Amino acid sequence: KIEARKLELFPSTVYLKGFLHGVTEICQIRAQQKGIAFNLVVDKDLPPAVEVDEKRLRQVLINLMGNAIKFTDKGGVTLKVNQLAQQNGNCTIDFRIEDTGVGMSPEQLQKIFKPFEQVGDAGKRPDGTGLGLTISQRIAALMESKIQVESTLGEGSTFSVKLTLPINEEYESESITNQQKIIGIQGNAPQIMIVEDEQNHLHVLKNLLHSIGFRTLEAIDGVEGLKLATENNPDVILLDLAMPNMDGFELMMKLQANPQTSSIPIIVSSASVFDKDRQRSLEAGAKTFLPKPIEVKELTETLANLLKLEWIYDSSNSNLGNANNSENSKFQTNQVDSGETEIIPPSEEIVQQLYHLAMMGDIPAIEGILEEIASQDKQLLNFANEISKQAASFQTAKIRKFLKQFLVKESTKK
């Protein structure tokens, strides 16, 4: 795509705090497995949200951090994110990756961005192609920037890229820092129509939205969704793409063509990883695109911005992630005599499999494994219950955080 000049950028609203946590999480595990440090240093003055192609920025940062970890055996790797300037609705952010690795000579620095070129110890690059930095540099160029590098042989390297990005002015920083549990909505309860053919997702979304104050309508395909939207004129529609009878794209076209329903805001939620589906959704009339599995915080932030909502919070400082009641959990927690929950993990192989599925966002597969291990070994019920509570509301980030403690323990043993 790059050589054919067909690689395009698809900017969207990116919440920087959550984005940076996501891109560094897997790198932290890799660093821990090598026995080196990994640090994230974030400027407190960063804007809460910017407009950028999230997938491409993630691709660049993970490549740079992955290389830094690969060529560092002592010391550590640090990602520093600083705001350099802010004016006219834009901000310039410096993403800087520093390592204490093998470093490079001036001669090697001349080659690293060339296609199929690799430098350093051959033992460090048995499976590389030499294209990572080339592709990353081309992506940076599309973003009107350039990856800069400073390095000293035997001491380490610093890679940096400075991006000037539009700030999302409508996004309020309060929503990203407020961790209180939402228990209702100020004023009349809005009605949201969920169009989803996967019954488990439909059930979870319905329960979640009811718990925070919404009224819901449910449809299992586009045909039923079109009928309900015309009859009820909901305040917002949460729409899947892949459905029988009438898919999400066709439904959006029909809704947009009807003056009665054309003004209803649509949130597309899909497991599709293709940029073309995201772009096609926005062109068809969707206000935003949320990848599955939906993160609760991202959904509530989107709904608040679209409908100008004011939440009612629990007076206690309960996290939103604890909003699930016992009905949303498939497993009952067993208590040990001390009153504390004893967590016994399954084998390392199963933990790694669950972590991989959480990275992929495959909630049904996670729940299938939980049911299987819980039925085979009652000692694993508490482990299964902890993950199931988060899976019920698509909290994949919390699932990964929970699993990571066991991955770290396993890697420490080796």
mmCIF file of C-alpha atoms in Angstrom, residues 34-344:
data_model
loop_
_atom_site.group_PDB
_atom_site.id
_atom_site.type_symbol
_atom_site.label_atom_id
_atom_site.label_comp_id
_atom_site.label_asym_id
_atom_site.label_seq_id
_atom_site.Cartn_x
_atom_site.Cartn_y
_atom_site.Cartn_z
ATOM 1 C CA LYS A 34 13.485 -10.060 29.800
ATOM 2 C CA GLY A 35 14.138 -8.790 33.303
ATOM 3 C CA ILE A 36 14.458 -5.123 32.289
ATOM 4 C CA ALA A 37 12.514 -2.062 33.400
ATOM 5 C CA PHE A 38 9.775 -0.390 31.369
ATOM 6 C CA ASN A 39 8.596 3.114 32.274
ATOM 7 C CA LEU A 40 5.889 5.417 30.964
ATOM 8 C CA VAL A 41 6.307 9.131 31.690
ATOM 9 C CA VAL A 42 3.339 11.276 30.607
ATOM 10 C CA ASP A 43 3.111 15.066 30.647
ATOM 11 C CA LYS A 44 0.274 16.130 32.970
ATOM 12 C CA ASP A 45 -0.603 18.945 30.540
ATOM 13 C CA LEU A 46 -1.477 16.628 27.638
ATOM 14 C CA PRO A 47 -4.962 17.274 26.236
ATOM 15 C CA PRO A 48 -7.449 14.512 27.131
ATOM 16 C CA ALA A 49 -8.285 13.691 23.514
ATOM 17 C CA VAL A 50 -6.884 14.340 20.022
ATOM 18 C CA GLU A 51 -7.773 13.448 16.436
ATOM 19 C CA VAL A 52 -5.354 10.918 14.934
ATOM 20 C CA ASP A 53 -5.304 7.592 13.103
ATOM 21 C CA GLU A 54 -5.177 5.398 16.208
ATOM 22 C CA LYS A 55 -4.161 2.218 14.374
ATOM 23 C CA ARG A 56 -1.202 3.836 12.577
ATOM 24 C CA LEU A 57 0.070 5.699 15.635
ATOM 25 C CA ARG A 58 -0.119 2.452 17.623
ATOM 26 C CA GLN A 59 1.783 0.681 14.827
ATOM 27 C CA VAL A 60 4.628 3.209 14.959
ATOM 28 C CA LEU A 61 4.937 3.274 18.762
ATOM 29 C CA ILE A 62 4.777 -0.502 19.214
ATOM 30 C CA ASN A 63 7.444 -0.959 16.532
ATOM 31 C CA LEU A 64 9.761 1.542 18.196
ATOM 32 C CA MET A 65 9.172 0.177 21.704
ATOM 33 C CA GLY A 66 9.469 -3.417 20.497
ATOM 34 C CA ASN A 67 12.843 -2.698 18.900
ATOM 35 C CA ALA A 68 14.034 -0.943 22.054
ATOM 36 C CA ILE A 69 13.128 -3.938 24.243
ATOM 37 C CA LYS A 70 14.601 -6.392 21.727
ATOM 38 C CA PHE A 71 18.027 -4.718 21.785
ATOM 39 C CA THR A 72 18.134 -3.979 25.530
ATOM 40 C CA ASP A 73 19.412 -6.619 27.950
ATOM 41 C CA LYS A 74 20.294 -4.388 30.926
ATOM 42 C CA GLY A 75 18.677 -1.276 32.325
ATOM 43 C CA GLY A 76 15.381 -0.502 30.665
ATOM 44 C CA VAL A 77 13.157 1.277 28.167
ATOM 45 C CA THR A 78 11.183 4.474 28.753
ATOM 46 C CA LEU A 79 8.360 6.022 26.731
ATOM 47 C CA LYS A 80 8.093 9.756 27.381
ATOM 48 C CA VAL A 81 5.087 11.676 26.040
ATOM 49 C CA ASN A 82 5.287 15.458 26.317
ATOM 50 C CA GLN A 83 3.289 18.361 24.951
ATOM 51 C CA LEU A 84 5.629 20.841 23.259
ATOM 52 C CA ALA A 85 3.115 23.469 22.150
ATOM 53 C CA GLN A 86 -0.591 24.184 21.908
ATOM 54 C CA GLN A 87 -2.192 26.790 19.677
ATOM 55 C CA ASN A 88 -5.116 27.308 17.285
ATOM 56 C CA GLY A 89 -6.842 24.140 18.452
ATOM 57 C CA ASN A 90 -3.780 21.961 17.779
ATOM 58 C CA CYS A 91 -1.103 20.511 19.999
ATOM 59 C CA THR A 92 2.392 19.245 19.224
ATOM 60 C CA ILE A 93 3.235 16.065 21.106
ATOM 61 C CA ASP A 94 6.671 14.483 21.357
ATOM 62 C CA PHE A 95 6.643 10.668 21.633
ATOM 63 C CA ARG A 96 10.134 9.641 22.753
ATOM 64 C CA ILE A 97 11.444 6.083 23.331
ATOM 65 C CA GLU A 98 14.717 5.864 25.248
ATOM 66 C CA ASP A 99 16.659 2.639 25.897
ATOM 67 C CA THR A 100 19.922 1.544 27.506
ATOM 68 C CA GLY A 101 20.579 -1.119 24.881
ATOM 69 C CA VAL A 102 23.374 -1.927 22.479
ATOM 70 C CA GLY A 103 23.213 1.364 20.607
ATOM 71 C CA MET A 104 24.418 1.989 17.058
ATOM 72 C CA SER A 105 27.463 3.352 15.281
ATOM 73 C CA PRO A 106 27.206 6.349 12.900
ATOM 74 C CA GLU A 107 27.504 3.921 9.975
ATOM 75 C CA GLN A 108 24.606 1.826 11.243
ATOM 76 C CA LEU A 109 22.467 4.933 11.758
ATOM 77 C CA GLN A 110 22.743 5.646 8.040
ATOM 78 C CA LYS A 111 21.086 2.324 7.192
ATOM 79 C CA ILE A 112 18.325 1.690 9.711
ATOM 80 C CA PHE A 113 15.475 3.316 7.743
ATOM 81 C CA LYS A 114 16.351 1.581 4.475
ATOM 82 C CA PRO A 115 14.104 -1.344 3.403
ATOM 83 C CA PHE A 116 15.358 -4.833 4.387
ATOM 84 C CA GLU A 117 18.312 -3.401 6.300
ATOM 85 C CA GLN A 118 19.038 -4.730 9.803
ATOM 86 C CA VAL A 119 21.828 -3.720 12.142
ATOM 87 C CA GLY A 120 23.226 -5.106 15.371
ATOM 88 C CA ASP A 121 23.911 -8.624 16.531
ATOM 89 C CA ALA A 122 22.470 -11.192 14.126
ATOM 90 C CA GLY A 123 21.268 -13.199 17.109
ATOM 91 C CA LYS A 124 18.884 -10.397 17.977
ATOM 92 C CA ARG A 125 17.102 -10.493 14.620
ATOM 93 C CA PRO A 126 16.473 -14.080 13.541
ATOM 94 C CA ASP A 127 12.881 -13.472 12.466
ATOM 95 C CA GLY A 128 12.914 -9.835 11.343
ATOM 96 C CA THR A 129 12.373 -8.503 7.842
ATOM 97 C CA GLY A 130 14.035 -5.135 8.216
ATOM 98 C CA LEU A 131 10.807 -3.359 7.204
ATOM 99 C CA GLY A 132 9.498 -2.190 10.589
ATOM 100 C CA LEU A 133 11.386 1.095 10.776
ATOM 101 C CA THR A 134 10.912 1.754 7.051
ATOM 102 C CA ILE A 135 7.146 1.392 7.339
ATOM 103 C CA SER A 136 7.065 3.421 10.561
ATOM 104 C CA GLN A 137 9.020 6.246 8.902
ATOM 105 C CA ARG A 138 6.608 6.269 5.946
ATOM 106 C CA ILE A 139 3.620 6.426 8.312
ATOM 107 C CA ALA A 140 5.263 9.306 10.177
ATOM 108 C CA ALA A 141 5.690 11.093 6.838
ATOM 109 C CA LEU A 142 1.968 10.658 6.123
ATOM 110 C CA MET A 143 1.373 12.363 9.485
ATOM 111 C CA GLU A 144 3.629 15.194 8.316
ATOM 112 C CA SER A 145 6.440 14.229 10.663
ATOM 113 C CA LYS A 146 9.677 12.248 10.764
ATOM 114 C CA ILE A 147 11.202 9.725 13.158
ATOM 115 C CA GLN A 148 14.424 11.105 14.621
ATOM 116 C CA VAL A 149 17.118 8.927 16.195
ATOM 117 C CA GLU A 150 20.129 9.534 18.425
ATOM 118 C CA SER A 151 22.376 6.652 19.428
ATOM 119 C CA THR A 152 25.730 5.828 20.960
ATOM 120 C CA LEU A 153 27.254 2.394 20.410
ATOM 121 C CA GLY A 154 27.206 0.412 23.653
ATOM 122 C CA GLU A 155 25.142 3.007 25.543
ATOM 123 C CA GLY A 156 21.660 3.082 24.029
ATOM 124 C CA SER A 157 19.346 4.852 21.597
ATOM 125 C CA THR A 158 16.550 7.415 21.563
ATOM 126 C CA PHE A 159 13.857 7.415 18.878
ATOM 127 C CA SER A 160 11.344 10.246 18.750
ATOM 128 C CA VAL A 161 8.491 11.473 16.597
ATOM 129 C CA LYS A 162 6.760 14.835 16.973
ATOM 130 C CA LEU A 163 3.145 15.063 15.808
ATOM 131 C CA THR A 164 0.924 18.114 15.526
ATOM 132 C CA LEU A 165 -2.645 16.948 16.115
ATOM 133 C CA PRO A 166 -6.073 18.605 16.391
ATOM 134 C CA ILE A 167 -7.428 18.692 19.946
ATOM 135 C CA ASN A 168 -10.964 17.384 20.453
ATOM 136 C CA GLU A 169 -12.448 20.534 21.984
ATOM 137 C CA GLU A 170 -15.825 18.961 22.772
ATOM 138 C CA TYR A 171 -14.338 16.307 24.987
ATOM 139 C CA GLU A 172 -14.284 17.241 28.655
ATOM 140 C CA SER A 173 -11.331 16.057 30.676
ATOM 141 C CA GLU A 174 -13.592 15.495 33.659
ATOM 142 C CA SER A 175 -15.166 12.449 32.037
ATOM 143 C CA ILE A 176 -11.864 10.608 31.678
ATOM 144 C CA THR A 177 -10.748 11.185 35.257
ATOM 145 C CA ASN A 178 -14.042 10.609 37.030
ATOM 146 C CA GLN A 179 -13.990 7.011 38.216
ATOM 147 C CA GLN A 180 -17.209 7.081 40.250
ATOM 148 C CA LYS A 181 -19.919 4.549 39.541
ATOM 149 C CA ILE A 182 -22.717 5.891 37.311
ATOM 150 C CA ILE A 183 -26.157 5.124 38.785
ATOM 151 C CA GLY A 184 -28.408 7.342 36.667
ATOM 152 C CA ILE A 185 -28.937 10.255 34.285
ATOM 153 C CA GLN A 186 -30.064 13.789 35.109
ATOM 154 C CA GLY A 187 -33.518 14.486 33.612
ATOM 155 C CA ASN A 188 -35.592 12.149 31.481
ATOM 156 C CA ALA A 189 -34.162 8.715 30.684
ATOM 157 C CA PRO A 190 -33.058 8.582 27.024
ATOM 158 C CA GLN A 191 -34.068 5.612 24.895
ATOM 159 C CA ILE A 192 -31.343 3.681 23.103
ATOM 160 C CA MET A 193 -32.019 1.018 20.484
ATOM 161 C CA ILE A 194 -29.549 -1.889 20.371
ATOM 162 C CA VAL A 195 -29.369 -3.715 17.031
ATOM 163 C CA GLU A 196 -27.302 -6.853 17.647
ATOM 164 C CA ASP A 197 -27.750 -10.473 16.539
ATOM 165 C CA GLU A 198 -25.362 -11.977 19.107
ATOM 166 C CA GLN A 199 -27.593 -12.751 22.091
ATOM 167 C CA ASN A 200 -24.849 -12.618 24.722
ATOM 168 C CA HIS A 201 -23.692 -9.161 23.643
ATOM 169 C CA LEU A 202 -27.290 -7.988 23.414
ATOM 170 C CA HIS A 203 -28.075 -9.217 26.936
ATOM 171 C CA VAL A 204 -24.956 -7.646 28.464
ATOM 172 C CA LEU A 205 -25.467 -4.279 26.756
ATOM 173 C CA LYS A 206 -29.132 -4.197 27.777
ATOM 174 C CA ASN A 207 -28.310 -4.888 31.443
ATOM 175 C CA LEU A 208 -25.473 -2.361 31.461
ATOM 176 C CA LEU A 209 -27.541 0.425 29.908
ATOM 177 C CA HIS A 210 -30.460 -0.225 32.254
ATOM 178 C CA SER A 211 -28.109 -0.036 35.243
ATOM 179 C CA ILE A 212 -26.974 3.491 34.309
ATOM 180 C CA GLY A 213 -30.433 4.900 33.563
ATOM 181 C CA PHE A 214 -31.318 4.210 29.902
ATOM 182 C CA ARG A 215 -34.493 2.782 28.443
ATOM 183 C CA THR A 216 -33.746 0.256 25.703
ATOM 184 C CA LEU A 217 -35.226 -1.307 22.591
ATOM 185 C CA GLU A 218 -33.657 -4.468 21.192
ATOM 186 C CA ALA A 219 -33.542 -5.770 17.624
ATOM 187 C CA ILE A 220 -31.731 -8.853 16.322
ATOM 188 C CA ASP A 221 -31.309 -7.689 12.710
ATOM 189 C CA GLY A 222 -31.654 -4.666 10.439
ATOM 190 C CA VAL A 223 -35.231 -5.473 9.387
ATOM 191 C CA GLU A 224 -36.485 -5.441 12.960
ATOM 192 C CA GLY A 225 -34.273 -2.448 13.748
ATOM 193 C CA LEU A 226 -35.756 -0.396 10.905
ATOM 194 C CA LYS A 227 -39.284 -1.173 12.082
ATOM 195 C CA LEU A 228 -38.558 -0.271 15.713
ATOM 196 C CA ALA A 229 -36.681 2.915 14.782
ATOM 197 C CA THR A 230 -39.571 4.121 12.623
ATOM 198 C CA GLU A 231 -42.166 3.315 15.270
ATOM 199 C CA ASN A 232 -40.304 4.613 18.335
ATOM 200 C CA ASN A 233 -37.805 7.238 17.109
ATOM 201 C CA PRO A 234 -35.162 6.414 19.780
ATOM 202 C CA ASP A 235 -32.659 8.987 21.003
ATOM 203 C CA VAL A 236 -29.662 6.990 19.780
ATOM 204 C CA ILE A 237 -28.952 3.690 17.995
ATOM 205 C CA LEU A 238 -26.157 1.257 18.907
ATOM 206 C CA LEU A 239 -25.633 -0.814 15.778
ATOM 207 C CA ASP A 240 -23.719 -3.959 14.825
ATOM 208 C CA LEU A 241 -22.558 -4.349 11.198
ATOM 209 C CA ALA A 242 -22.653 -8.091 10.476
ATOM 210 C CA MET A 243 -26.260 -9.296 10.826
ATOM 211 C CA PRO A 244 -28.632 -11.593 8.926
ATOM 212 C CA ASN A 245 -31.511 -10.374 6.709
ATOM 213 C CA MET A 246 -30.305 -6.741 6.649
ATOM 214 C CA ASP A 247 -26.808 -5.742 7.742
ATOM 215 C CA GLY A 248 -25.797 -2.550 9.510
ATOM 216 C CA PHE A 249 -24.739 -0.690 6.363
ATOM 217 C CA GLU A 250 -28.084 -1.261 4.638
ATOM 218 C CA LEU A 251 -29.958 -0.260 7.784
ATOM 219 C CA MET A 252 -28.009 3.006 8.027
ATOM 220 C CA MET A 253 -28.792 3.803 4.385
ATOM 221 C CA LYS A 254 -32.512 3.286 4.960
ATOM 222 C CA LEU A 255 -32.485 5.298 8.184
ATOM 223 C CA GLN A 256 -30.679 8.181 6.484
ATOM 224 C CA ALA A 257 -33.110 8.135 3.545
ATOM 225 C CA ASN A 258 -36.130 8.510 5.834
ATOM 226 C CA PRO A 259 -36.660 12.097 7.115
ATOM 227 C CA GLN A 260 -38.326 10.646 10.209
ATOM 228 C CA THR A 261 -35.185 8.752 11.279
ATOM 229 C CA SER A 262 -32.325 10.563 9.506
ATOM 230 C CA SER A 263 -31.443 12.706 12.539
ATOM 231 C CA ILE A 264 -31.104 9.810 15.011
ATOM 232 C CA PRO A 265 -27.408 9.551 16.006
ATOM 233 C CA ILE A 266 -25.890 6.137 15.259
ATOM 234 C CA ILE A 267 -22.995 4.466 17.084
ATOM 235 C CA VAL A 268 -21.536 1.566 15.129
ATOM 236 C CA SER A 269 -20.066 -1.210 17.246
ATOM 237 C CA SER A 270 -18.273 -3.916 15.314
ATOM 238 C CA ALA A 271 -15.567 -6.543 15.693
ATOM 239 C CA SER A 272 -14.262 -5.586 12.243
ATOM 240 C CA VAL A 273 -10.601 -4.563 12.268
ATOM 241 C CA PHE A 274 -10.644 -3.118 8.756
ATOM 242 C CA ASP A 275 -10.222 0.629 8.278
ATOM 243 C CA LYS A 276 -12.551 0.492 5.271
ATOM 244 C CA ASP A 277 -15.443 -0.684 7.480
ATOM 245 C CA ARG A 278 -14.804 2.110 9.962
ATOM 246 C CA GLN A 279 -14.641 4.701 7.188
ATOM 247 C CA ARG A 280 -17.637 3.258 5.364
ATOM 248 C CA SER A 281 -19.645 3.390 8.602
ATOM 249 C CA LEU A 282 -18.852 7.068 9.111
ATOM 250 C CA GLU A 283 -19.688 7.830 5.483
ATOM 251 C CA ALA A 284 -23.005 5.966 5.820
ATOM 252 C CA GLY A 285 -24.078 8.227 8.655
ATOM 253 C CA ALA A 286 -22.594 6.861 11.889
ATOM 254 C CA LYS A 287 -21.468 9.459 14.397
ATOM 255 C CA THR A 288 -18.704 7.248 15.769
ATOM 256 C CA PHE A 289 -17.253 3.747 15.558
ATOM 257 C CA LEU A 290 -16.543 1.683 18.685
ATOM 258 C CA PRO A 291 -14.604 -1.571 18.211
ATOM 259 C CA LYS A 292 -15.863 -4.686 19.938
ATOM 260 C CA PRO A 293 -15.620 -5.589 22.693
ATOM 261 C CA ILE A 294 -16.992 -2.228 23.853
ATOM 262 C CA GLU A 295 -15.213 -0.719 26.831
ATOM 263 C CA VAL A 296 -17.760 0.638 29.319
ATOM 264 C CA LYS A 297 -15.929 3.913 29.844
ATOM 265 C CA GLU A 298 -15.644 4.547 26.098
ATOM 266 C CA LEU A 299 -19.357 3.826 25.591
ATOM 267 C CA THR A 300 -20.495 6.112 28.402
ATOM 268 C CA GLU A 301 -18.186 8.900 27.238
ATOM 269 C CA THR A 302 -19.550 8.602 23.698
ATOM 270 C CA LEU A 303 -23.168 8.638 24.878
ATOM 271 C CA ALA A 304 -22.526 11.624 27.141
ATOM 272 C CA ASN A 305 -20.993 13.611 24.278
ATOM 273 C CA LEU A 306 -23.672 12.694 21.722
ATOM 274 C CA LEU A 307 -26.683 13.283 23.968
ATOM 275 C CA LYS A 308 -25.196 16.018 26.211
ATOM 276 C CA LEU A 309 -25.881 13.925 29.311
ATOM 277 C CA GLU A 310 -25.127 14.669 32.939
ATOM 278 C CA TRP A 311 -24.525 11.525 34.961
ATOM 279 C CA ILE A 312 -25.676 10.827 38.495
ATOM 280 C CA TYR A 313 -22.841 9.210 40.444
ATOM 281 C CA ASP A 314 -22.839 6.978 43.470
ATOM 282 C CA SER A 315 -21.688 8.999 46.467
ATOM 283 C CA SER A 316 -19.148 6.285 47.284
ATOM 284 C CA ASN A 317 -16.043 6.087 45.087
ATOM 285 C CA SER A 318 -16.945 2.781 43.449
ATOM 286 C CA ASN A 319 -15.370 2.184 40.072
ATOM 287 C CA LEU A 320 -17.591 2.000 37.037
ATOM 288 C CA GLY A 321 -16.145 -1.416 36.327
ATOM 289 C CA ASN A 322 -17.895 -2.720 39.451
ATOM 290 C CA ALA A 323 -21.328 -1.785 38.125
ATOM 291 C CA ASN A 324 -22.211 -5.389 37.325
ATOM 292 C CA ASN A 325 -24.654 -7.090 39.657
ATOM 293 C CA SER A 326 -24.651 -10.776 40.489
ATOM 294 C CA GLU A 327 -26.905 -11.545 37.511
ATOM 295 C CA ASN A 328 -24.108 -10.578 35.124
ATOM 296 C CA SER A 329 -21.669 -13.079 36.608
ATOM 297 C CA LYS A 330 -21.849 -16.740 35.680
ATOM 298 C CA PHE A 331 -19.866 -17.922 38.702
ATOM 299 C CA GLN A 332 -20.482 -17.522 42.424
ATOM 300 C CA THR A 333 -17.516 -16.465 44.539
ATOM 301 C CA ASN A 334 -16.390 -18.912 47.217
ATOM 302 C CA GLN A 335 -14.926 -17.403 50.358
ATOM 303 C CA VAL A 336 -12.098 -18.987 52.344
ATOM 304 C CA ASP A 337 -12.224 -19.077 56.125
ATOM 305 C CA SER A 338 -10.234 -15.872 56.496
ATOM 306 C CA GLY A 339 -12.975 -13.920 54.703
ATOM 307 C CA GLU A 340 -10.747 -13.203 51.722
ATOM 308 C CA THR A 341 -11.208 -14.655 48.230
ATOM 309 C CA GLU A 342 -8.513 -17.170 47.357
ATOM 310 C CA ILE A 343 -7.504 -16.989 43.696
ATOM 311 C CA ILE A 344 -5.975 -20.152 42.251
#
